[in-house]
Coordinates of C-alpha atoms in Angstrom, one line a residue:
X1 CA 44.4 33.7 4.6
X2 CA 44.8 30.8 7.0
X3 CA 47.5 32.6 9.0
X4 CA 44.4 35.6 9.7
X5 CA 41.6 33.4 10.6
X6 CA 44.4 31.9 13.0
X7 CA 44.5 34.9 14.5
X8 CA 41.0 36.2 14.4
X9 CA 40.1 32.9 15.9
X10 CA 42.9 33.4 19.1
X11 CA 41.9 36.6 19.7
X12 CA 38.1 36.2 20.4
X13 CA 38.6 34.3 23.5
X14 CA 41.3 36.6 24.4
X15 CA 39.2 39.5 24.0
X16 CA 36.3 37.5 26.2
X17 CA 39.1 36.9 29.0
X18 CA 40.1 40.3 29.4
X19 CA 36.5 41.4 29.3
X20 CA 35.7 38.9 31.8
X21 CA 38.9 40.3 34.4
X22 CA 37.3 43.2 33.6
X23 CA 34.0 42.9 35.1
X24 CA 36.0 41.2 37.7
X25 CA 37.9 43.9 39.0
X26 CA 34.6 46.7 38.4
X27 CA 32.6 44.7 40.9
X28 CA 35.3 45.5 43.6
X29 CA 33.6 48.5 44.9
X30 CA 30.4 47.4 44.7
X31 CA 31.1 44.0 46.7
X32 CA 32.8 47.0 49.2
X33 CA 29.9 49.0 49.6
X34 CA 28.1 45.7 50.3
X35 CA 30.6 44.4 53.3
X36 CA 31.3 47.8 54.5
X37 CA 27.3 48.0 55.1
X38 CA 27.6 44.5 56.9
X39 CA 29.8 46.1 59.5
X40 CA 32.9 44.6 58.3
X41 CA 36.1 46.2 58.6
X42 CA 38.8 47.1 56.2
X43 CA 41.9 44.9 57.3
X44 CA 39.6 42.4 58.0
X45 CA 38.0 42.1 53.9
X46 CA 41.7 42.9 53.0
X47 CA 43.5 40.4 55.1
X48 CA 40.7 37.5 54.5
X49 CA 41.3 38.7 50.7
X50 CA 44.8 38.9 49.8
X51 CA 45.4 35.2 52.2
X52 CA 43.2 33.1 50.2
X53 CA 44.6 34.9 47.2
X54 CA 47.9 33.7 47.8
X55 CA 47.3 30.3 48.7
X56 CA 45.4 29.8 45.3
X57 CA 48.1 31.3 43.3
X58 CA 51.2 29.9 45.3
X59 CA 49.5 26.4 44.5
X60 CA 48.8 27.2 40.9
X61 CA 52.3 28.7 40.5
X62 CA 54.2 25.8 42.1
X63 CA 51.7 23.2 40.0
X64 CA 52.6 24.9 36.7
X65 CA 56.2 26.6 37.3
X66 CA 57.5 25.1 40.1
X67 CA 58.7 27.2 43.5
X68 CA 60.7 30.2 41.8
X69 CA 64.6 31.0 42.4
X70 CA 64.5 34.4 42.3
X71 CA 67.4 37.0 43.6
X72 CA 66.9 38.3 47.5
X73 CA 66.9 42.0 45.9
X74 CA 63.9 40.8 43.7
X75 CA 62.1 39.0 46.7
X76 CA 62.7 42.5 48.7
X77 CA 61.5 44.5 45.6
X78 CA 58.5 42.4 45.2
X79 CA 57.6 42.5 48.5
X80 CA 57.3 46.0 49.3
X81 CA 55.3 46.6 46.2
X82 CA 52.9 44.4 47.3
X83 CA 53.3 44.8 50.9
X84 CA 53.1 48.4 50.8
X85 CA 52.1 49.6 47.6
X86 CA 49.3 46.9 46.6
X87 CA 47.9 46.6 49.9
X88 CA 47.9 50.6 49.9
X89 CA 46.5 51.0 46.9
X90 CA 43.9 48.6 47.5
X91 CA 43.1 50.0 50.3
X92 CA 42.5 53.8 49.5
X93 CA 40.1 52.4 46.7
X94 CA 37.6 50.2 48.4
X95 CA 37.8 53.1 51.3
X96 CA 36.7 55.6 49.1
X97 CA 33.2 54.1 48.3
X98 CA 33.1 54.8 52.2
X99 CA 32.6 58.5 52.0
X100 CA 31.7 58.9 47.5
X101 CA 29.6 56.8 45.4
X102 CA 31.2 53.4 43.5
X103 CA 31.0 55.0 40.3
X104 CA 32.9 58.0 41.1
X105 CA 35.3 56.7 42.3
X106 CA 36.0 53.7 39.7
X107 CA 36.0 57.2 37.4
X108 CA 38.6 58.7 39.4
X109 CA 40.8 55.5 39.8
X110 CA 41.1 55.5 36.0
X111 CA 43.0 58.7 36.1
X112 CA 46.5 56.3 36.7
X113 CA 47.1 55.7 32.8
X114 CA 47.5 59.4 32.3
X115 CA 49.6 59.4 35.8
X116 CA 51.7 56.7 34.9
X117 CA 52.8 58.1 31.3
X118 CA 54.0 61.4 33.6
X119 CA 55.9 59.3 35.8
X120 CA 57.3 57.4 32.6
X121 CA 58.4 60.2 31.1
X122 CA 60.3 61.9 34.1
X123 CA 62.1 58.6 34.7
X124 CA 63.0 58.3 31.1
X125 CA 60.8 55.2 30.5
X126 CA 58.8 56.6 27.7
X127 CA 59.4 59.8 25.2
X128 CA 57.0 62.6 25.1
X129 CA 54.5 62.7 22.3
X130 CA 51.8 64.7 20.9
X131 CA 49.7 61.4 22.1
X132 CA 50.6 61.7 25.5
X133 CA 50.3 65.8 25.5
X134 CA 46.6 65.2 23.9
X135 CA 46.0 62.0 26.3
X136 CA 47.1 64.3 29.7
X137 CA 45.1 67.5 28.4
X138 CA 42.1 65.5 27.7
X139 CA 41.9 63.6 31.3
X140 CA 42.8 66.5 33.4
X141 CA 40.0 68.1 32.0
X142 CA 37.5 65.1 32.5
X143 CA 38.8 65.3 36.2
X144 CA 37.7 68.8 36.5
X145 CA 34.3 67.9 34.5
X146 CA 34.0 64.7 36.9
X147 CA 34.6 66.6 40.3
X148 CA 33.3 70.4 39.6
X149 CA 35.4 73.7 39.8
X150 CA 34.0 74.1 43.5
X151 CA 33.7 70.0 44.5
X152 CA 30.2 70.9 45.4
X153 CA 28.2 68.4 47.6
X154 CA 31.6 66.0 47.1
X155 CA 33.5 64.6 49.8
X156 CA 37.1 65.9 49.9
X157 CA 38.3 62.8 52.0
X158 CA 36.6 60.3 49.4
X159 CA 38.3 62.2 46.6
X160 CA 41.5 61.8 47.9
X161 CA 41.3 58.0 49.0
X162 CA 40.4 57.8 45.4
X163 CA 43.0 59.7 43.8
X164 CA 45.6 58.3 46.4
X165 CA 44.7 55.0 45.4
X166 CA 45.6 56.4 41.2
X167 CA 49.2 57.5 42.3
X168 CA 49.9 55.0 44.7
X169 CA 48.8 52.4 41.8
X170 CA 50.7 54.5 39.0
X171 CA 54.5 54.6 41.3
X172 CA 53.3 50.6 41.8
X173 CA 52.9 50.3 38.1
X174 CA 56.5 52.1 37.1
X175 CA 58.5 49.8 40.0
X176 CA 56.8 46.5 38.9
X177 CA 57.8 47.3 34.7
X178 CA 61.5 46.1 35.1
X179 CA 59.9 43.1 37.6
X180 CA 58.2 42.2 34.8
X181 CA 61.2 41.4 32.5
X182 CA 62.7 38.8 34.8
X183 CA 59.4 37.6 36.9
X184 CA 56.3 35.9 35.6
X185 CA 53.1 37.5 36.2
X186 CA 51.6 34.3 38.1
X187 CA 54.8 34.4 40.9
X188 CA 55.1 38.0 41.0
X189 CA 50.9 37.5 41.7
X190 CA 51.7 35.1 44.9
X191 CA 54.3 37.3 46.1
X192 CA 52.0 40.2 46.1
X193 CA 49.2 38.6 47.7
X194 CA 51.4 37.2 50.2
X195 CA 53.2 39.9 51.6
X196 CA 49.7 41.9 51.4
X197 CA 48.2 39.7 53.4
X198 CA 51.1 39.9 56.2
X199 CA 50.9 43.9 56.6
X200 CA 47.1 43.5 56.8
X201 CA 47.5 40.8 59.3
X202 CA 50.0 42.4 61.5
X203 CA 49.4 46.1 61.2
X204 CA 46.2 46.2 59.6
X205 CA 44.1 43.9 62.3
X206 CA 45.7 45.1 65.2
X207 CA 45.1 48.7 64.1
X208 CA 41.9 48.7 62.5
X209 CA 40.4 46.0 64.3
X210 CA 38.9 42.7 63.2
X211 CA 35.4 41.7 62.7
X212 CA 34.5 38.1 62.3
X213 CA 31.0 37.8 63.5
X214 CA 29.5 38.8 60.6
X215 CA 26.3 38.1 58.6
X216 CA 26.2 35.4 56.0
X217 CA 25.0 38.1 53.3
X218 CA 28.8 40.0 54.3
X219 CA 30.8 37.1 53.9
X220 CA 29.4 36.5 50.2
X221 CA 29.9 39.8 50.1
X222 CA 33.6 39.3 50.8
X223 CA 33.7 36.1 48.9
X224 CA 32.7 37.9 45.8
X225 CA 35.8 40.0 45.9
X226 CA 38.0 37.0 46.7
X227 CA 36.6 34.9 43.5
X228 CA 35.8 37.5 41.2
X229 CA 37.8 40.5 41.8
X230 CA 41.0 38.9 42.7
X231 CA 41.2 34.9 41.5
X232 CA 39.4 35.4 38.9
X233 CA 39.8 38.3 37.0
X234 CA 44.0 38.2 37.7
X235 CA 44.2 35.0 36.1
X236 CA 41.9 35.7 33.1
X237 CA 43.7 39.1 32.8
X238 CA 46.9 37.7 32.4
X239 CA 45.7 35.0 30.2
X240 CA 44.8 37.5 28.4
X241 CA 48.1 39.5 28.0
X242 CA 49.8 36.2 27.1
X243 CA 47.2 36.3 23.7
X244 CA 47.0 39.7 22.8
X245 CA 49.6 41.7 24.6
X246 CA 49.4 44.0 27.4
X247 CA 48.4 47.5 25.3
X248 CA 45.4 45.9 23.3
X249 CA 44.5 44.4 27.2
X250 CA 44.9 47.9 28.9
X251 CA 42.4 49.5 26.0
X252 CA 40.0 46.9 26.6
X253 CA 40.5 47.3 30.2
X254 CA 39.3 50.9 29.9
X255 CA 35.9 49.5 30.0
X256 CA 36.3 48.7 33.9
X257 CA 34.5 52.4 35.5
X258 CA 31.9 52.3 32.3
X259 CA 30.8 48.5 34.5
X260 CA 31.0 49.8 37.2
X261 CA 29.0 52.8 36.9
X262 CA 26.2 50.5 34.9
X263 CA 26.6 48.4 38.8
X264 CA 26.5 51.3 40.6
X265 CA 23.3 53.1 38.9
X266 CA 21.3 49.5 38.9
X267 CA 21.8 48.2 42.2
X268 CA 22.8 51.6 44.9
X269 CA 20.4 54.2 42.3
X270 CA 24.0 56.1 42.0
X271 CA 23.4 58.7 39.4
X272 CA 26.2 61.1 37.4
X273 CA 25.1 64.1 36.2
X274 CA 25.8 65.1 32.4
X275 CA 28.7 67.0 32.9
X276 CA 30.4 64.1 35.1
X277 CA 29.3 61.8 32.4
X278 CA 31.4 63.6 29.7
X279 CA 34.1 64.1 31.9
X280 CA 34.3 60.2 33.1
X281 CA 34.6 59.3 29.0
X282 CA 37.3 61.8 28.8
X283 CA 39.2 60.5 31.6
X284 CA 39.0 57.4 30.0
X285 CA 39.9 58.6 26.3
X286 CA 42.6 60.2 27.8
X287 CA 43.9 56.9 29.4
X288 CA 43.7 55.6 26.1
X289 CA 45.2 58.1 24.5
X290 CA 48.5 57.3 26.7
X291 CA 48.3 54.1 26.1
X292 CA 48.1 53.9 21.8
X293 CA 50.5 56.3 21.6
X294 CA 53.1 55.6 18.4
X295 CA 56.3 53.8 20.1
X296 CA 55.3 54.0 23.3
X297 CA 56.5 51.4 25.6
X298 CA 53.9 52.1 28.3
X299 CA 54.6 49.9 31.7
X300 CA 52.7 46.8 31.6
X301 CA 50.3 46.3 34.5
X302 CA 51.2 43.8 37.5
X303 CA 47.2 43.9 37.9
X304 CA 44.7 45.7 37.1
X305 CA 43.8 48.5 39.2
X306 CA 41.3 47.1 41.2
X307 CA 42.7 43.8 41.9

């Protein structure tokens, strides 16, 4: 009896952290429909982002696990992922909201669960199960229900940015699952952010520009996704995992487009019709789906995928 309300008592605030890095990362594209209305650019939230990001977690790694010793091939590894794939990813979300509303495209980030059991199966990383078949039907046809046969009144390029931003995040997700076994969440974190923030500062700025003069509302703007969608919700995400494990924190996680819709619809009057509202919880079942699945070993999440 003592051994269960042990555990019903450590997995409370467990439950409450990932729920927190939860409405962390939903915010994201609503602080990017904020400082994209402020006039500020892309490379320049990005590279402001991802620099302060490091710094915290460099100085919380080295304060609680000291500088790490890791192989050259696993410092090259880790820094593409995040110097290609994590800045990308990030990227082709917050862009979307440019050209489709925040809640669409948190719906259609969310199809990467269902992406990443595909991509686990063809590289042998996971078996094929009735789970997975059920989990694959069920968001492929939420996608269809969330977008429309004829993508009616829906912009193509923000569809794709949003997509893009699933499959970049899913082939992210399936590298980083071996990182995982040999690098801890909190240096593989600072390595991310770090190299991020070097492709946004020397091919992101010079490319895209960069806008400092901005207004004091933009900058809080921009401060809200450092704090709350990075710092934040990373560390109490993998606090988290640490408590309950990475599938019970990827279910719970599921939540993330359900905030940001709720965001979305009280702040920007974004709306979802029925239809796109029945095909956003399937997408999102269907995510589950691949996640619950009987002896699955689905690839644990570097971050989640707004962060």
């Amino acid at each position: 009896m003592s051994k269960k309300r042990m555990y019903h008592t450590g997995t409370g605030p467990a439950v409450l952290l990932v729920l927190i890095s939860t409405l962390g990362f939903s915010v994201y594209p609503i602080f990017g429909k904020i400082v994209f209305a402020g006039g500020a650019s892309l490379a320049t939230v990005l590279f402001v982002r991802f620099t302060i990001a490091a710094i915290v977690f460099w100085t919380i790694t080295i304060w609680l696990e000291g500088f790490p010793r890791l192989s050259l091939k696993t410092w090259l590894i880790l820094w593409g992922m995040g110097g290609i794939g994590y800045s990308m990813m990030a990227g082709l979300y917050i862009s979307s909201v440019l050209y489709i509303p925040a809640s669409l495209a948190a719906l259609l980030l969310y199809a990467y669960p269902v992406i990443v059991t595909f991509l686990a199966v063809l590289t042998k990383q996971e078996r094929f199960s009735v789970f997975k078949l059920a989990g694959v039907v069920l968001a492929t046809l939420g996608l269809v229900l969330v977008l429309g046969l004829a993508l009616q009144g829906i912009s193509i390029i923000g569809v794709s940015l949003a997509l893009g931003a699933a499959f970049v995040y899913s082939v992210y997700i399936i590298i980083g699952n071996k990182m995982l076994e040999t690098v801890t969440p909190l240096v593989s974190t600072a390595i991310i952010s770090t190299s991020a923030a070097v492709t946004y500062g020397t091919i992101g700025l010079p490319i895209g520009g960069a806008t400092w003069h901005l207004s004091g509302h933009t900058w809080l703007g921009i401060l809200g996704i450092i704090l709350f969608s990075t710092i934040i919700a990373m560390l109490t995400f993998f606090q988290g995992i640490k408590q309950i494990g990475a599938t019970s924190a990827s279910i719970i996680s599921t939540s993330e487009p359900v905030m940001t819709v709720i965001f979305a619809v009280i702040l920007f009057n974004e709306h979802l019709t029925i239809i796109q509202g029945i095909g956003g919880t399937f997408v999102v079942i269907g995510g589950i789906l691949a996640v619950i699945s009987p002896s699955s070993k689905m690839p644990r999440q570097l971050n989640s995928p707004a962060g």
